[in-house]
Tab-separated table of C-alpha atoms in Angstrom:
chain	number	residue	atom	x	y	z
A	1	MET	CA	-6.477	8.109	6.835
A	2	VAL	CA	-6.545	6.118	3.598
A	3	ILE	CA	-3.849	3.610	4.569
A	4	LEU	CA	-5.362	3.254	8.040
A	5	ASP	CA	-8.639	2.080	6.547
A	6	VAL	CA	-6.905	-0.889	4.913
A	7	SER	CA	-6.071	-2.384	8.313
A	8	VAL	CA	-8.339	-0.776	10.917
A	9	VAL	CA	-11.393	-2.750	9.817
A	10	ASN	CA	-9.773	-6.124	10.563
A	11	VAL	CA	-10.140	-5.717	14.328
A	12	ALA	CA	-13.813	-4.747	13.954
A	13	LEU	CA	-14.810	-7.695	11.734
A	14	PRO	CA	-16.237	-9.835	14.581
A	15	SER	CA	-18.428	-6.930	15.737
A	16	ILE	CA	-19.540	-6.203	12.160
A	17	ARG	CA	-20.450	-9.852	11.649
A	18	GLU	CA	-22.569	-9.846	14.802
A	19	GLY	CA	-24.186	-6.482	14.111
A	20	LEU	CA	-25.197	-7.102	10.480
A	21	HIS	CA	-25.398	-10.921	10.605
A	22	PHE	CA	-22.712	-11.601	8.001
A	23	SER	CA	-21.770	-15.136	7.054
A	24	THR	CA	-18.076	-16.004	7.205
A	25	THR	CA	-17.837	-15.876	3.406
A	26	GLY	CA	-19.763	-12.623	3.169
A	27	LEU	CA	-17.677	-10.957	5.857
A	28	GLN	CA	-14.511	-11.108	3.774
A	29	TRP	CA	-16.116	-8.743	1.253
A	30	VAL	CA	-16.098	-5.970	3.841
A	31	VAL	CA	-12.321	-6.058	3.304
A	32	ASN	CA	-12.198	-7.179	-0.320
A	33	ALA	CA	-14.658	-4.579	-1.654
A	34	TYR	CA	-12.298	-1.845	-0.447
A	35	THR	CA	-9.160	-3.610	-1.632
A	36	LEU	CA	-10.513	-4.319	-5.128
A	37	THR	CA	-11.563	-0.768	-5.954
A	38	PHE	CA	-8.545	0.741	-4.208
A	39	ALA	CA	-6.097	-1.391	-6.180
A	40	GLY	CA	-8.070	-1.277	-9.408
A	41	PHE	CA	-8.343	2.497	-9.733
A	42	LEU	CA	-4.930	3.586	-8.373
A	43	MET	CA	-3.291	3.959	-11.788
A	44	LEU	CA	-6.301	5.823	-13.162
A	45	GLY	CA	-6.429	8.049	-10.096
A	46	GLY	CA	-2.743	8.870	-10.367
A	47	ARG	CA	-2.945	9.805	-14.024
A	48	CYS	CA	-6.083	11.884	-13.427
A	49	ALA	CA	-4.025	14.043	-11.056
A	50	ASP	CA	-1.728	14.844	-14.008
A	51	LEU	CA	-4.534	15.355	-16.518
A	52	LEU	CA	-7.112	17.214	-14.409
A	53	GLY	CA	-5.016	19.047	-11.813
A	54	ARG	CA	-3.617	17.741	-8.525
A	55	ARG	CA	-5.561	19.863	-6.033
A	56	ARG	CA	-8.870	19.299	-7.813
A	57	VAL	CA	-8.416	15.522	-7.823
A	58	PHE	CA	-7.104	15.503	-4.242
A	59	LEU	CA	-10.080	17.446	-2.858
A	60	PHE	CA	-12.603	15.403	-4.870
A	61	GLY	CA	-11.065	12.151	-3.634
A	62	THR	CA	-11.063	13.371	-0.031
A	63	ALA	CA	-14.704	14.463	-0.160
A	64	LEU	CA	-15.746	11.181	-1.760
A	65	PHE	CA	-13.784	9.179	0.830
A	66	ALA	CA	-15.448	11.081	3.691
A	67	LEU	CA	-18.914	10.627	2.161
A	68	ALA	CA	-18.347	6.892	1.659
A	69	SER	CA	-17.084	6.612	5.248
A	70	LEU	CA	-20.317	8.220	6.467
A	71	LEU	CA	-22.332	5.704	4.453
A	72	CYS	CA	-20.292	2.871	5.996
A	73	ALA	CA	-20.993	4.185	9.511
A	74	LEU	CA	-24.729	4.480	8.801
A	75	ALA	CA	-25.045	1.147	6.990
A	76	ASN	CA	-27.779	-1.055	8.410
A	77	THR	CA	-27.656	-3.778	5.769
A	78	ARG	CA	-24.886	-5.997	4.446
A	79	GLY	CA	-25.283	-4.791	0.874
A	80	LEU	CA	-25.074	-1.118	1.829
A	81	LEU	CA	-21.904	-1.629	3.853
A	82	ILE	CA	-20.166	-3.568	1.062
A	83	GLY	CA	-21.235	-1.000	-1.546
A	84	ALA	CA	-20.056	1.878	0.646
A	85	ARG	CA	-16.722	0.127	1.216
A	86	ALA	CA	-16.276	-0.181	-2.556
A	87	LEU	CA	-17.003	3.546	-2.959
A	88	GLN	CA	-14.572	4.271	-0.123
A	89	GLY	CA	-11.864	2.301	-1.923
A	90	PHE	CA	-12.492	4.282	-5.117
A	91	GLY	CA	-12.177	7.552	-3.194
A	92	GLY	CA	-8.925	6.324	-1.665
A	93	ALA	CA	-7.579	5.383	-5.102
A	94	VAL	CA	-8.280	8.903	-6.373
A	95	LEU	CA	-6.941	10.598	-3.250
A	96	SER	CA	-3.828	8.557	-2.446
A	97	PRO	CA	-1.699	9.121	-5.591
A	98	ALA	CA	-2.544	12.829	-5.585
A	99	THR	CA	-0.966	13.223	-2.131
A	100	LEU	CA	2.498	12.145	-3.259
A	101	SER	CA	2.143	14.043	-6.523
A	102	ILE	CA	1.384	17.253	-4.606
A	103	VAL	CA	4.338	16.681	-2.282
A	104	THR	CA	6.868	16.059	-5.058
A	105	SER	CA	5.620	18.934	-7.220
A	106	SER	CA	5.749	21.398	-4.310
A	107	PHE	CA	9.512	21.023	-3.789
A	108	ALA	CA	12.479	21.104	-6.150
A	109	ALA	CA	14.471	17.881	-6.401
A	110	GLY	CA	16.985	17.689	-3.585
A	111	PRO	CA	17.093	17.664	0.232
A	112	ALA	CA	13.842	19.608	0.736
A	113	ARG	CA	11.831	17.224	-1.450
A	114	ASN	CA	13.521	14.219	0.130
A	115	ARG	CA	12.551	15.431	3.616
A	116	ALA	CA	8.970	15.957	2.435
A	117	ILE	CA	8.866	12.445	0.977
A	118	GLY	CA	10.253	11.159	4.274
A	119	ILE	CA	7.363	12.772	6.156
A	120	TRP	CA	4.891	11.393	3.587
A	121	GLY	CA	6.328	7.902	4.030
A	122	ALA	CA	6.306	8.221	7.810
A	123	MET	CA	2.632	9.192	7.867
A	124	GLY	CA	1.699	6.301	5.581
A	125	ALA	CA	3.645	3.880	7.760
A	126	LEU	CA	2.018	5.378	10.861
A	127	GLY	CA	-1.435	4.808	9.382
A	128	GLY	CA	-0.723	1.243	8.314
A	129	SER	CA	0.914	0.124	11.525
A	130	SER	CA	-1.539	1.768	13.952
A	131	GLY	CA	-4.661	0.203	12.443
A	132	ALA	CA	-4.854	-2.587	15.001
A	133	LEU	CA	-4.511	-0.145	17.908
A	134	PHE	CA	-7.114	2.385	16.721
A	135	GLY	CA	-9.435	-0.368	15.535
A	136	GLY	CA	-9.381	-2.030	18.951
A	137	LEU	CA	-9.879	1.200	20.893
A	138	LEU	CA	-12.717	2.515	18.712
A	139	THR	CA	-14.534	-0.799	18.349
A	140	GLN	CA	-14.386	-1.664	22.020
A	141	GLY	CA	-15.196	1.859	23.195
A	142	LEU	CA	-17.737	3.184	20.672
A	143	GLY	CA	-18.746	0.269	18.435
A	144	TRP	CA	-17.748	-0.706	14.914
A	145	PRO	CA	-19.437	2.251	13.089
A	146	SER	CA	-16.972	4.585	14.819
A	147	ILE	CA	-14.012	3.266	12.793
A	148	PHE	CA	-15.700	4.760	9.714
A	149	ALA	CA	-17.379	7.789	11.299
A	150	VAL	CA	-14.042	9.175	12.502
A	151	ASN	CA	-13.057	9.793	8.859
A	152	VAL	CA	-15.901	12.274	8.316
A	153	PRO	CA	-14.640	15.223	10.432
A	154	LEU	CA	-11.079	14.452	9.315
A	155	GLY	CA	-12.141	14.549	5.666
A	156	ILE	CA	-13.992	17.843	6.139
A	157	ALA	CA	-10.942	19.361	7.853
A	158	VAL	CA	-8.668	18.202	5.015
A	159	VAL	CA	-10.935	19.728	2.357
A	160	VAL	CA	-11.191	23.057	4.205
A	161	LEU	CA	-7.446	23.259	4.873
A	162	GLY	CA	-6.634	21.980	1.376
A	163	LEU	CA	-8.551	24.848	-0.206
A	164	ARG	CA	-6.536	27.307	1.884
A	165	VAL	CA	-3.075	25.725	1.880
A	166	ILE	CA	-2.645	23.811	-1.391
A	167	PRO	CA	-2.171	26.151	-4.360
A	168	ALA	CA	-4.435	25.619	-7.348
A	169	SER	CA	-2.650	23.678	-10.078
A	170	ARG	CA	-3.266	23.546	-13.793
A	171	PRO	CA	-3.299	20.180	-15.549
A	172	GLU	CA	0.257	19.113	-16.351
A	173	VAL	CA	-0.735	17.652	-19.721
A	174	GLU	CA	-2.755	19.587	-22.273
A	175	THR	CA	-4.669	17.000	-24.281
A	176	ARG	CA	-7.954	16.885	-26.154
A	177	HIS	CA	-8.210	13.106	-25.955
A	178	PHE	CA	-8.887	10.875	-22.975
A	179	ASP	CA	-7.711	7.295	-23.254
A	180	VAL	CA	-10.981	5.561	-22.350
A	181	ALA	CA	-9.836	2.154	-23.630
A	182	GLY	CA	-6.620	2.332	-21.652
A	183	ALA	CA	-8.446	3.417	-18.491
A	184	VAL	CA	-10.931	0.543	-18.753
A	185	LEU	CA	-8.248	-2.058	-19.511
A	186	ILE	CA	-5.790	-1.113	-16.746
A	187	THR	CA	-8.585	-0.840	-14.159
A	188	ALA	CA	-10.156	-4.166	-15.160
A	189	SER	CA	-6.710	-5.802	-15.208
A	190	LEU	CA	-5.808	-4.665	-11.694
A	191	VAL	CA	-9.251	-5.635	-10.382
A	192	GLY	CA	-8.883	-9.106	-11.933
A	193	LEU	CA	-5.391	-9.636	-10.522
A	194	THR	CA	-6.396	-8.388	-7.072
A	195	PHE	CA	-9.561	-10.480	-7.074
A	196	GLY	CA	-7.574	-13.622	-7.888
A	197	ILE	CA	-5.074	-12.898	-5.134
A	198	VAL	CA	-7.597	-12.146	-2.386
A	199	ARG	CA	-9.630	-15.261	-3.272
A	200	THR	CA	-6.704	-17.414	-2.151
A	201	ASP	CA	-7.830	-16.876	1.454
A	202	THR	CA	-10.732	-19.265	0.848
A	203	LEU	CA	-9.667	-21.133	-2.305
A	204	GLY	CA	-6.422	-22.917	-3.195
A	205	TRP	CA	-3.965	-21.465	-5.721
A	206	GLY	CA	-4.944	-24.187	-8.198
A	207	SER	CA	-8.663	-23.429	-7.960
A	208	PRO	CA	-10.468	-22.122	-11.082
A	209	GLY	CA	-11.830	-19.325	-8.894
A	210	VAL	CA	-8.251	-18.082	-8.474
A	211	LEU	CA	-6.634	-19.021	-11.797
A	212	ALA	CA	-9.421	-17.614	-13.997
A	213	PRO	CA	-9.322	-14.007	-12.691
A	214	LEU	CA	-5.513	-14.083	-12.598
A	215	ALA	CA	-5.375	-15.224	-16.237
A	216	LEU	CA	-7.977	-12.634	-17.210
A	217	GLY	CA	-6.009	-9.919	-15.400
A	218	VAL	CA	-2.808	-10.838	-17.233
A	219	ALA	CA	-4.620	-10.905	-20.602
A	220	LEU	CA	-6.171	-7.503	-19.964
A	221	LEU	CA	-2.792	-6.120	-18.913
A	222	ALA	CA	-1.256	-7.341	-22.181
A	223	SER	CA	-4.136	-5.731	-24.092
A	224	PHE	CA	-3.551	-2.491	-22.188
A	225	VAL	CA	0.115	-2.430	-23.190
A	226	LEU	CA	-0.867	-3.034	-26.835
A	227	VAL	CA	-3.427	-0.214	-26.799
A	228	GLU	CA	-0.999	2.233	-25.178
A	229	ALA	CA	1.783	1.361	-27.625
A	230	ARG	CA	-0.182	1.238	-30.897
A	231	PHE	CA	-3.619	2.816	-30.753
A	232	ALA	CA	-4.014	5.459	-28.007
A	233	GLN	CA	-3.778	9.055	-29.309
A	234	ALA	CA	-3.015	10.313	-25.802
A	235	PRO	CA	-1.919	7.263	-23.735
A	236	LEU	CA	-3.150	7.089	-20.177
A	237	VAL	CA	0.242	5.611	-19.257
A	238	PRO	CA	3.020	6.736	-21.623
A	239	LEU	CA	5.164	3.633	-22.066
A	240	SER	CA	8.257	5.831	-22.364
A	241	ALA	CA	8.020	6.343	-18.600
A	242	LEU	CA	8.200	2.600	-17.978
A	243	ARG	CA	11.512	2.425	-19.855
A	244	VAL	CA	13.186	4.412	-17.070
A	245	GLY	CA	15.339	1.844	-15.270
A	246	GLU	CA	15.290	3.583	-11.882
A	247	LEU	CA	11.499	3.648	-11.881
A	248	ARG	CA	11.264	-0.078	-12.613
A	249	ILE	CA	13.875	-1.072	-10.033
A	250	ALA	CA	12.433	1.177	-7.328
A	251	ASN	CA	8.968	-0.306	-7.852
A	252	LEU	CA	10.383	-3.840	-7.829
A	253	VAL	CA	12.059	-3.108	-4.485
A	254	VAL	CA	8.760	-1.750	-3.113
A	255	ILE	CA	6.894	-4.872	-4.271
A	256	LEU	CA	9.448	-7.131	-2.556
A	257	LEU	CA	9.495	-4.930	0.556
A	258	TYR	CA	5.720	-5.054	1.024
A	259	ALA	CA	5.501	-8.727	0.070
A	260	ALA	CA	7.934	-9.450	2.901
A	261	PHE	CA	6.910	-6.870	5.489
A	262	PHE	CA	3.135	-6.451	5.184
A	263	PRO	CA	2.451	-10.061	6.314
A	264	VAL	CA	4.592	-9.457	9.416
A	265	TRP	CA	1.813	-7.380	11.010
A	266	PHE	CA	-0.772	-9.997	10.123
A	267	PHE	CA	1.157	-12.948	11.544
A	268	LEU	CA	2.290	-11.073	14.649
A	269	THR	CA	-1.327	-10.101	15.368
A	270	LEU	CA	-2.366	-13.749	15.131
A	271	TYR	CA	0.597	-14.871	17.248
A	272	LEU	CA	-0.128	-12.345	19.989
A	273	GLN	CA	-3.850	-13.110	20.112
A	274	GLN	CA	-3.999	-16.844	19.358
A	275	VAL	CA	-0.774	-18.066	20.984
A	276	LEU	CA	0.044	-15.478	23.673
A	277	HIS	CA	-3.693	-14.755	24.264
A	278	TYR	CA	-3.580	-10.951	24.076
A	279	ASP	CA	-6.885	-9.153	23.615
A	280	ALA	CA	-7.384	-6.714	20.717
A	281	ILE	CA	-6.294	-3.592	22.631
A	282	GLU	CA	-3.237	-5.304	24.153
A	283	ALA	CA	-2.205	-6.530	20.709
A	284	GLY	CA	-2.689	-3.048	19.279
A	285	LEU	CA	-0.605	-1.433	22.028
A	286	SER	CA	2.166	-3.963	21.456
A	287	PHE	CA	2.612	-2.548	17.947
A	288	LEU	CA	3.304	0.962	19.249
A	289	PRO	CA	7.128	0.507	19.419
A	290	MET	CA	7.134	-0.725	15.809
A	291	THR	CA	4.989	2.204	14.712
A	292	LEU	CA	7.382	4.675	16.338
A	293	SER	CA	10.371	2.848	14.810
A	294	ILE	CA	8.968	3.175	11.277
A	295	PHE	CA	8.165	6.827	11.868
A	296	ALA	CA	11.653	7.583	13.190
A	297	ALA	CA	13.433	5.676	10.410
A	298	SER	CA	11.305	7.352	7.729
A	299	THR	CA	12.186	10.824	9.000
A	300	VAL	CA	15.911	10.044	9.272
A	301	ALA	CA	16.119	8.263	5.892
A	302	PRO	CA	16.322	11.449	3.728
A	303	ARG	CA	19.463	12.562	5.562
A	304	ALA	CA	20.956	9.122	5.098
A	305	VAL	CA	20.172	9.296	1.379
A	306	ALA	CA	21.896	12.693	1.123
A	307	ARG	CA	25.030	11.278	2.738
A	308	PHE	CA	25.260	7.715	1.419
A	309	GLY	CA	23.018	7.633	-1.645
A	310	PRO	CA	19.744	5.745	-2.144
A	311	ARG	CA	21.289	2.437	-3.194
A	312	ALA	CA	23.259	2.029	0.025
A	313	VAL	CA	20.340	3.111	2.226
A	314	ILE	CA	17.829	0.819	0.487
A	315	GLY	CA	20.256	-2.107	0.648
A	316	ALA	CA	20.947	-1.525	4.331
A	317	GLY	CA	17.237	-1.110	5.081
A	318	MET	CA	16.291	-4.337	3.320
A	319	LEU	CA	19.099	-6.194	5.119
A	320	CYS	CA	17.831	-4.764	8.408
A	321	ALA	CA	14.333	-6.036	7.608
A	322	THR	CA	15.828	-9.412	6.682
A	323	GLY	CA	17.545	-9.632	10.044
A	324	GLY	CA	14.390	-8.651	11.903
A	325	MET	CA	12.335	-11.333	10.209
A	326	GLY	CA	15.123	-13.780	10.894
A	327	LEU	CA	14.780	-13.030	14.613
A	328	LEU	CA	11.018	-13.548	14.404
A	329	ILE	CA	11.601	-17.127	13.278
A	330	GLY	CA	12.137	-17.775	16.998
A	331	VAL	CA	8.452	-17.272	17.902
A	332	GLY	CA	7.027	-20.298	19.667
A	333	PRO	CA	4.247	-21.504	21.957
A	334	HIS	CA	6.219	-20.598	25.081
A	335	GLY	CA	7.537	-17.248	23.862
A	336	SER	CA	6.817	-13.823	25.341
A	337	TYR	CA	6.596	-10.313	23.970
A	338	LEU	CA	9.841	-8.662	25.123
A	339	PRO	CA	12.441	-11.311	24.195
A	340	THR	CA	10.593	-13.078	21.368
A	341	VAL	CA	8.615	-10.443	19.463
A	342	LEU	CA	9.944	-6.946	20.170
A	343	PRO	CA	13.580	-7.142	18.888
A	344	GLY	CA	12.726	-8.693	15.531
A	345	ALA	CA	9.629	-6.572	15.031
A	346	MET	CA	11.477	-3.311	15.746
A	347	LEU	CA	14.397	-4.262	13.499
A	348	SER	CA	11.966	-5.103	10.683
A	349	ALA	CA	10.136	-1.809	11.215
A	350	ILE	CA	13.374	0.201	11.064
A	351	GLY	CA	14.288	-1.596	7.850
A	352	MET	CA	10.865	-0.716	6.441
A	353	GLY	CA	11.384	3.001	7.035
A	354	PHE	CA	14.900	3.026	5.597
A	355	SER	CA	13.774	1.116	2.481
A	356	LEU	CA	10.474	2.746	1.527
A	357	VAL	CA	11.505	6.402	1.658
A	358	PRO	CA	14.620	6.165	-0.587
A	359	SER	CA	12.741	3.897	-2.998
A	360	THR	CA	10.041	6.556	-3.232
A	361	ILE	CA	12.652	9.264	-3.774
A	362	VAL	CA	14.267	7.315	-6.633
A	363	ALA	CA	10.925	6.511	-8.281
A	364	MET	CA	9.597	10.064	-8.158
A	365	GLN	CA	12.880	11.723	-9.215
A	366	SER	CA	13.060	9.529	-12.290
A	367	LEU	CA	9.950	11.136	-13.855
A	368	PRO	CA	9.155	14.689	-14.967
A	369	ALA	CA	6.590	16.811	-13.148
A	370	SER	CA	3.976	16.076	-15.815
A	371	GLN	CA	4.071	12.397	-14.833
A	372	SER	CA	4.288	12.689	-11.045
A	373	GLY	CA	0.720	11.445	-10.650
A	374	LEU	CA	1.512	8.477	-12.856
A	375	GLY	CA	4.602	7.690	-10.781
A	376	SER	CA	2.641	7.986	-7.547
A	377	GLY	CA	-0.134	5.732	-8.845
A	378	LEU	CA	2.401	3.135	-9.969
A	379	LEU	CA	4.229	3.243	-6.641
A	380	ASN	CA	1.026	2.907	-4.628
A	381	THR	CA	-0.084	0.030	-6.849
A	382	SER	CA	3.249	-1.691	-6.224
A	383	ARG	CA	2.793	-1.288	-2.481
A	384	LEU	CA	-0.710	-2.687	-2.448
A	385	MET	CA	-0.136	-5.496	-4.929
A	386	GLY	CA	3.107	-6.510	-3.239
A	387	GLY	CA	1.436	-6.616	0.164
A	388	ALA	CA	-1.606	-8.536	-1.111
A	389	LEU	CA	0.511	-11.054	-3.015
A	390	GLY	CA	2.929	-11.532	-0.121
A	391	LEU	CA	0.117	-12.051	2.361
A	392	ALA	CA	-1.653	-14.527	0.062
A	393	VAL	CA	1.496	-16.581	-0.574
A	394	LEU	CA	2.816	-16.565	2.988
A	395	SER	CA	-0.640	-17.307	4.442
A	396	THR	CA	-0.907	-20.338	2.182
A	397	ILE	CA	2.557	-21.537	3.217
A	398	ALA	CA	1.860	-20.952	6.915
A	399	ALA	CA	-1.534	-22.682	6.779
A	400	ALA	CA	-0.045	-25.748	5.069
A	401	ARG	CA	2.672	-26.006	7.727
A	402	THR	CA	0.108	-25.565	10.513
A	403	ARG	CA	-2.056	-28.354	9.126
A	404	GLY	CA	0.985	-30.616	8.869
A	405	ASP	CA	1.870	-30.055	12.539
A	406	ALA	CA	-1.699	-30.240	13.862
A	407	ALA	CA	-0.907	-33.305	15.975
A	408	ALA	CA	1.562	-31.256	18.056
A	409	GLY	CA	-1.195	-29.049	19.479
A	410	VAL	CA	-2.793	-25.767	18.416
A	411	ALA	CA	-0.153	-23.394	19.796
A	412	GLN	CA	2.764	-25.417	18.432
A	413	ALA	CA	1.124	-25.877	15.023
A	414	LEU	CA	0.323	-22.178	14.684
A	415	SER	CA	3.833	-21.201	15.761
A	416	ALA	CA	5.366	-23.573	13.217
A	417	GLY	CA	3.347	-21.919	10.457
A	418	PHE	CA	4.384	-18.441	11.588
A	419	GLN	CA	8.042	-19.482	11.765
A	420	LEU	CA	8.010	-20.705	8.167
A	421	ALA	CA	6.230	-17.543	6.998
A	422	PHE	CA	8.849	-15.325	8.660
A	423	ALA	CA	11.646	-17.392	7.108
A	424	VAL	CA	10.198	-16.988	3.617
A	425	GLY	CA	9.601	-13.291	4.284
A	426	ALA	CA	13.264	-12.896	5.259
A	427	GLY	CA	14.241	-14.493	1.955
A	428	ILE	CA	12.032	-12.046	0.022
A	429	ALA	CA	13.539	-9.072	1.883
A	430	LEU	CA	17.039	-10.367	1.122
A	431	ALA	CA	16.107	-10.554	-2.559
A	432	GLY	CA	15.038	-6.903	-2.355
A	433	ALA	CA	18.415	-5.954	-0.880
A	434	LEU	CA	20.237	-7.729	-3.710
A	435	VAL	CA	18.052	-6.046	-6.342
A	436	ALA	CA	18.813	-2.607	-4.882
A	437	VAL	CA	22.559	-3.164	-4.530
A	438	PHE	CA	23.212	-4.783	-7.915
A	439	LEU	CA	20.600	-3.211	-10.191
A	440	LEU	CA	20.103	0.318	-8.860
A	441	LYS	CA	23.345	1.727	-10.211
A	442	ARG	CA	22.599	5.151	-11.624
A	443	PRO	CA	23.224	8.025	-9.170
A	444	PRO	CA	20.288	10.344	-8.419
A	445	ARG	CA	21.644	13.260	-10.507
A	446	ALA	CA	21.527	11.171	-13.649
A	447	THR	CA	17.796	10.694	-13.229
A	448	GLN	CA	17.359	14.437	-13.714
A	449	THR	CA	18.695	14.127	-17.245
A	450	VAL	CA	16.265	11.292	-17.978
A	451	ALA	CA	13.406	13.321	-16.584
A	452	SER	CA	14.396	16.307	-18.737
A	453	GLU	CA	14.533	14.119	-21.822
A	454	LEU	CA	11.049	12.731	-21.108
A	455	GLU	CA	9.729	16.263	-20.492
A	456	GLY	CA	11.169	17.390	-23.810
A	457	ALA	CA	9.726	14.382	-25.621
A	458	GLU	CA	6.264	15.095	-24.197
A	459	ALA	CA	6.518	18.745	-25.277
A	460	LEU	CA	7.396	17.709	-28.829
A	461	ALA	CA	4.553	15.201	-28.889
A	462	ALA	CA	2.091	17.871	-27.780
């Protein structure tokens, strides 16, 4: 539900613009308001699950997300819709990390937890990749408010079932201090970085409107690290966790994976609609094989990890995604869906499933239970920031190539831009494969020792 709302709104933007009389510049904030608060509060939301209790934070986030969705559906002014979208993003940031934290804390490390993480990854991939389909069906059939209203009964059902199914959990960390300075700094830093990245859709990378928030975000991030290391009595993010090599490498792989793969859906949607002239529902249905491929690969990945180890599975998955994007370089003005789009898209989707799940397993096994919310928040931040950065960079590259080939005609110019974007995306995915193969060297069992050491260190500190 949360991941779906990142992409489902894109299809409804033309209807929203007509219904509430948005300008082109104002319309982008229907997307950006959600993205900014979602990205900005993920780390805080993840750590709150550790400090306040997972079920409590999960249910609060779900209720807030459902309430904000209702406000979005009822919005009759531009300001109300943008404000409700920001509140919805905050609810998602609280809710999303708690989901993975609950999953990993409910199972002992090993095959059972890996299968659970596989299902978690499959559902997230299903939500992200089916946004265009559900957005088209709901918008065309019931109008744009329906894409938000559908979250309300789902949210109520999740809260009711969550109270019955999810056991109550005590806070993992007993502390009398809350790191207010750290919370403010990390949130403001992520908001600044995300704001700079999303502004590249209307401003160039050298524009002050992009460079200033990026520089501010980096400065605030440096200040956050200083506060956590020197001044915080109870750090929001214990820096000892960030010294775990497996956690850093797994998050780097996720950043590269989403930077390469997330733009694939964006460019394929444009190619299908602007070059092959599919309508919104036809374009959404064309993504169904990719959605099923991600789901299948995500559910099979835990068994592959048990047999071959995470390094081999991640490397193979990233190479598979590289090959799929390589095939997509062949898109052109005279292409068609079956020979031109489907093989590369399905291969990329399979690579996505086989890369994300083992990366998640490695990241979450490298931390003790008391920091599972932190690990989940960090992983979700890596996913979102990687996807946003990849889309911003590849969109800029594709747009520049399209402008350069404008004399060749609209379809040819657009296709040339997409081809270059897929080529760069393939290079990013290949870099992710190399990172996994050459840097992720410690076997999974060794991460248990690291986790035990961190658990012991936290106990002594308390």
